[in-house]
XYZ file of C-alpha atoms in Angstrom:
196
model
C -1.422 37.169 13.696
C -1.733 35.057 10.867
C -3.882 36.415 8.848
C -5.767 34.911 5.418
C -7.367 36.996 2.539
C -9.889 35.149 0.035
C -9.897 36.654 -3.141
C -11.705 36.339 -6.846
C -10.353 36.768 -10.749
C -13.075 37.903 -11.670
C -14.307 39.725 -15.790
C -12.372 42.979 -16.361
C -14.796 43.787 -18.143
C -19.011 44.335 -17.622
C -20.280 42.894 -20.705
C -19.625 39.389 -20.289
C -21.912 36.900 -21.382
C -24.505 34.017 -19.810
C -25.539 30.302 -21.100
C -28.906 30.588 -21.409
C -28.287 26.965 -20.212
C -26.853 27.284 -17.324
C -27.254 31.001 -15.721
C -23.472 30.829 -16.069
C -21.163 33.066 -17.030
C -18.723 32.334 -20.156
C -16.328 33.610 -18.723
C -13.776 31.701 -21.889
C -11.443 34.357 -23.888
C -12.932 37.497 -20.639
C -10.081 39.409 -19.645
C -10.689 38.675 -16.029
C -9.063 40.837 -13.062
C -8.429 40.803 -9.364
C -12.592 41.796 -8.304
C -11.036 45.239 -6.951
C -13.571 44.483 -3.266
C -10.462 42.117 -2.951
C -8.258 45.050 -3.063
C -9.323 46.273 -0.345
C -9.205 43.548 1.859
C -6.199 42.335 0.834
C -4.423 45.950 1.844
C -5.900 46.015 5.325
C -4.203 42.276 5.609
C -1.101 43.844 4.540
C -1.472 47.383 6.820
C -2.805 44.621 10.337
C 1.244 42.351 9.304
C 2.959 46.053 8.884
C 1.602 47.486 11.978
C 1.450 44.346 14.618
C 3.941 41.729 12.039
C 2.506 38.062 10.745
C 1.887 37.032 8.270
C 0.119 37.084 4.881
C -1.925 34.197 2.646
C -3.796 34.352 0.553
C -6.364 31.414 -0.812
C -8.775 31.700 -4.441
C -11.514 29.003 -6.252
C -10.756 29.141 -9.128
C -9.856 27.726 -12.903
C -6.526 27.674 -12.966
C -5.779 31.282 -14.663
C -6.290 32.244 -11.110
C -3.805 31.681 -9.844
C -2.178 34.856 -11.932
C -4.765 37.099 -8.823
C -2.317 35.336 -6.001
C 1.136 36.208 -8.630
C -0.398 39.788 -8.095
C -0.625 39.500 -4.207
C 2.458 38.089 -3.483
C 3.543 41.062 -5.901
C 2.266 43.912 -3.686
C 2.859 42.163 -0.046
C 1.120 38.389 0.607
C 3.540 35.826 1.842
C 2.096 32.947 1.075
C -1.376 31.663 -1.142
C -3.269 28.620 -2.409
C -5.408 27.931 -5.326
C -8.638 25.860 -4.926
C -8.979 24.286 -8.655
C -11.080 21.663 -10.100
C -13.995 22.055 -13.146
C -16.675 20.897 -10.369
C -16.595 23.981 -9.153
C -17.593 25.802 -12.669
C -20.313 27.765 -12.129
C -20.313 26.730 -8.410
C -23.523 29.078 -6.153
C -22.556 30.672 -3.212
C -23.331 28.218 -1.201
C -21.143 25.717 -3.301
C -18.830 28.323 -3.377
C -18.954 28.957 0.985
C -18.558 25.895 1.409
C -15.417 24.518 -0.728
C -13.412 27.714 0.567
C -14.779 26.884 3.735
C -12.859 23.455 3.385
C -9.837 25.116 2.490
C -9.384 27.284 4.975
C -8.931 24.384 6.988
C -6.757 22.600 5.278
C -5.036 25.294 4.427
C -4.573 25.634 8.579
C -5.679 28.247 10.910
C -5.873 31.692 10.926
C -6.532 34.542 13.443
C -8.376 37.249 11.418
C -9.849 35.705 7.493
C -11.090 38.942 5.151
C -13.358 38.641 2.253
C -13.866 41.758 0.186
C -17.494 43.972 1.069
C -18.505 41.669 -2.294
C -18.040 40.560 -5.818
C -18.244 42.835 -9.531
C -19.576 39.388 -10.708
C -22.061 37.595 -8.408
C -23.021 41.212 -6.481
C -23.853 38.634 -3.592
C -21.777 40.259 0.093
C -22.598 36.250 0.806
C -19.650 34.446 0.691
C -18.070 36.231 3.506
C -20.805 35.552 5.790
C -21.611 31.938 4.878
C -18.074 31.159 5.309
C -18.002 32.173 8.989
C -20.186 30.082 9.283
C -18.843 26.932 8.047
C -16.225 27.593 9.697
C -18.137 29.060 13.517
C -15.955 31.771 13.559
C -17.429 36.145 14.220
C -18.367 37.405 11.209
C -18.005 41.360 11.398
C -19.404 42.887 7.959
C -19.432 46.358 6.610
C -15.867 47.455 8.459
C -14.970 49.909 7.581
C -12.033 50.985 10.153
C -10.107 48.711 11.704
C -10.145 50.496 15.218
C -7.055 48.741 16.942
C -5.906 44.756 17.838
C -5.810 43.758 20.967
C -4.149 39.761 22.083
C -8.083 38.406 21.915
C -9.878 39.963 19.446
C -9.898 43.111 17.286
C -12.559 45.989 17.765
C -13.786 48.053 13.917
C -16.133 50.763 12.850
C -18.830 48.472 11.374
C -21.105 50.605 9.367
C -24.442 50.215 9.579
C -27.541 51.071 7.689
C -28.359 55.036 9.779
C -25.098 54.786 12.391
C -21.307 53.242 12.660
C -21.321 50.832 15.243
C -18.413 49.588 16.853
C -17.682 45.857 17.954
C -14.726 43.857 19.230
C -14.829 40.330 17.036
C -12.662 37.605 19.346
C -10.037 35.787 17.059
C -10.101 33.197 15.367
C -13.125 35.528 12.858
C -13.655 37.412 9.482
C -14.278 40.252 8.479
C -15.796 42.198 4.688
C -13.816 45.404 4.194
C -16.133 48.024 2.508
C -14.120 49.995 -0.524
C -12.266 52.701 1.501
C -10.960 51.563 3.813
C -7.518 51.916 2.661
C -6.444 52.592 -0.813
C -5.305 49.250 -2.441
C -1.196 50.044 -2.642
C 0.264 48.976 -6.235
C 1.803 45.417 -7.220
C 6.030 45.451 -6.688
C 7.682 45.396 -9.795
C 10.918 43.631 -7.990
C 8.712 41.807 -6.100
C 6.231 40.843 -9.667
C 10.152 40.380 -10.985
C 11.314 37.406 -8.634
C 7.746 35.850 -8.792
């Protein structure tokens, strides 16, 4: 199974200034970390790989320093990754980000499952995952709280709805956005980190 996880570098604090002219977060000099929701998506991908075999790739869009989240993902067990970077992407809105990621994914390869965190802590829109799925023309399931099973042609998951839990099957290839607490994210491996 080929699994891709979309990850993002976000500010490590909520004390980030916004540029008054552009409305864009000022990230220069701010501490950064992997988006916490993406840690759950990465852990989901790694658990699927451990149980069913395959590879876990990661992709991110951001400035050159965003490669640090790729290295963090590698130290957790991801097999390979890609950084999409260009000054033109600075301040990209949800639509531009989704389009850029979808085009990057097409260049990167074909995947059975694409995983995203439910949302990011800096934008908080929860729209990028579903928009990427739309642009790739693949089924999308949001608010996934549990993986029930993987079948030959798709994956069965529990989706958290406002008043109940719905079990659905998504055919491969598909995109899932996962909730926090689907799995407890593992810590990066010191031995893997030393090899990077």
